[in-house]
Amino acid sequence: LHLPAEHACSVFQLLENAGKNHNLGYYGAFAANSMRLEKGYRGWGADLTTERTPFEAGLDRLIHTDQRDFTGKQAMLDRQSASPWTMVLLEVQCEDVDPFYSHPVLQGNSTIGIVTSGGYGHRCNKSLALAYLREPVTQDHLSVKILGRSYGATILNTVPFDPDNTRLKS
């Protein structure tokens, strides 16, 4: 919402009162991050950076290059066919620690990727991580090394919370 600062309190109170009828309440940054990961939503500055293209970030459905010209278009298209990187959502088998930025993703003893963000998904009860992996990758024998210890990991083919967006569309 964009509004003059002097109206912020009254608008907040109106929203708070309207939300009470729907059992809406407050949540913080860690909860927002948890919910974002459960939906596989990428975050700017970690998952989305100037180092990776939207194709590499798995945002193909949002890229429309037909009949559009923009700075960097050709370089992005050239890199699409040459890039070995792809972003995946991982479920990590850890209970005592959560994955976070810069942990290596391994297949056997080989490093094949890097975690860009992670945390615990409280609605799905899973430890989740977004990671860039080098192609080709099979789903066998994946792990994430967190603070010197390896934890098993599985690539999720669908997001763990509301994969059909029924709640979002309701």
PDB file of N, CA and C in Angstrom, residues 103 145-151:
ATOM      1  N   HIS A 103      25.288 -23.109   1.418  1.00  0.00           N
ATOM      2  CA  HIS A 103      25.634 -24.492   1.711  1.00  0.00           C
ATOM      3  C   HIS A 103      25.748 -25.268   0.404  1.00  0.00           C
ATOM      4  N   LYS A 145      25.263 -30.078   2.663  1.00  0.00           N
ATOM      5  CA  LYS A 145      26.225 -30.039   3.763  1.00  0.00           C
ATOM      6  C   LYS A 145      25.998 -28.751   4.545  1.00  0.00           C
ATOM      7  N   ILE A 146      25.522 -28.913   5.782  1.00  0.00           N
ATOM      8  CA  ILE A 146      25.199 -27.776   6.641  1.00  0.00           C
ATOM      9  C   ILE A 146      26.117 -27.818   7.851  1.00  0.00           C
ATOM     10  N   LEU A 147      26.907 -26.794   8.003  1.00  0.00           N
ATOM     11  CA  LEU A 147      27.817 -26.678   9.139  1.00  0.00           C
ATOM     12  C   LEU A 147      28.659 -27.942   9.322  1.00  0.00           C
ATOM     13  N   GLY A 148      29.170 -28.459   8.198  1.00  0.00           N
ATOM     14  CA  GLY A 148      30.084 -29.589   8.223  1.00  0.00           C
ATOM     15  C   GLY A 148      29.438 -30.959   8.266  1.00  0.00           C
ATOM     16  N   ARG A 149      28.117 -31.035   8.297  1.00  0.00           N
ATOM     17  CA  ARG A 149      27.423 -32.325   8.357  1.00  0.00           C
ATOM     18  C   ARG A 149      26.500 -32.467   7.155  1.00  0.00           C
ATOM     19  N   SER A 150      26.475 -33.649   6.545  1.00  0.00           N
ATOM     20  CA  SER A 150      25.639 -33.896   5.370  1.00  0.00           C
ATOM     21  C   SER A 150      24.258 -34.403   5.764  1.00  0.00           C
ATOM     22  N   TYR A 151      23.237 -33.852   5.098  1.00  0.00           N
ATOM     23  CA  TYR A 151      21.851 -34.243   5.313  1.00  0.00           C
ATOM     24  C   TYR A 151      21.255 -34.632   3.963  1.00  0.00           C
TER      25      TYR A 151
END
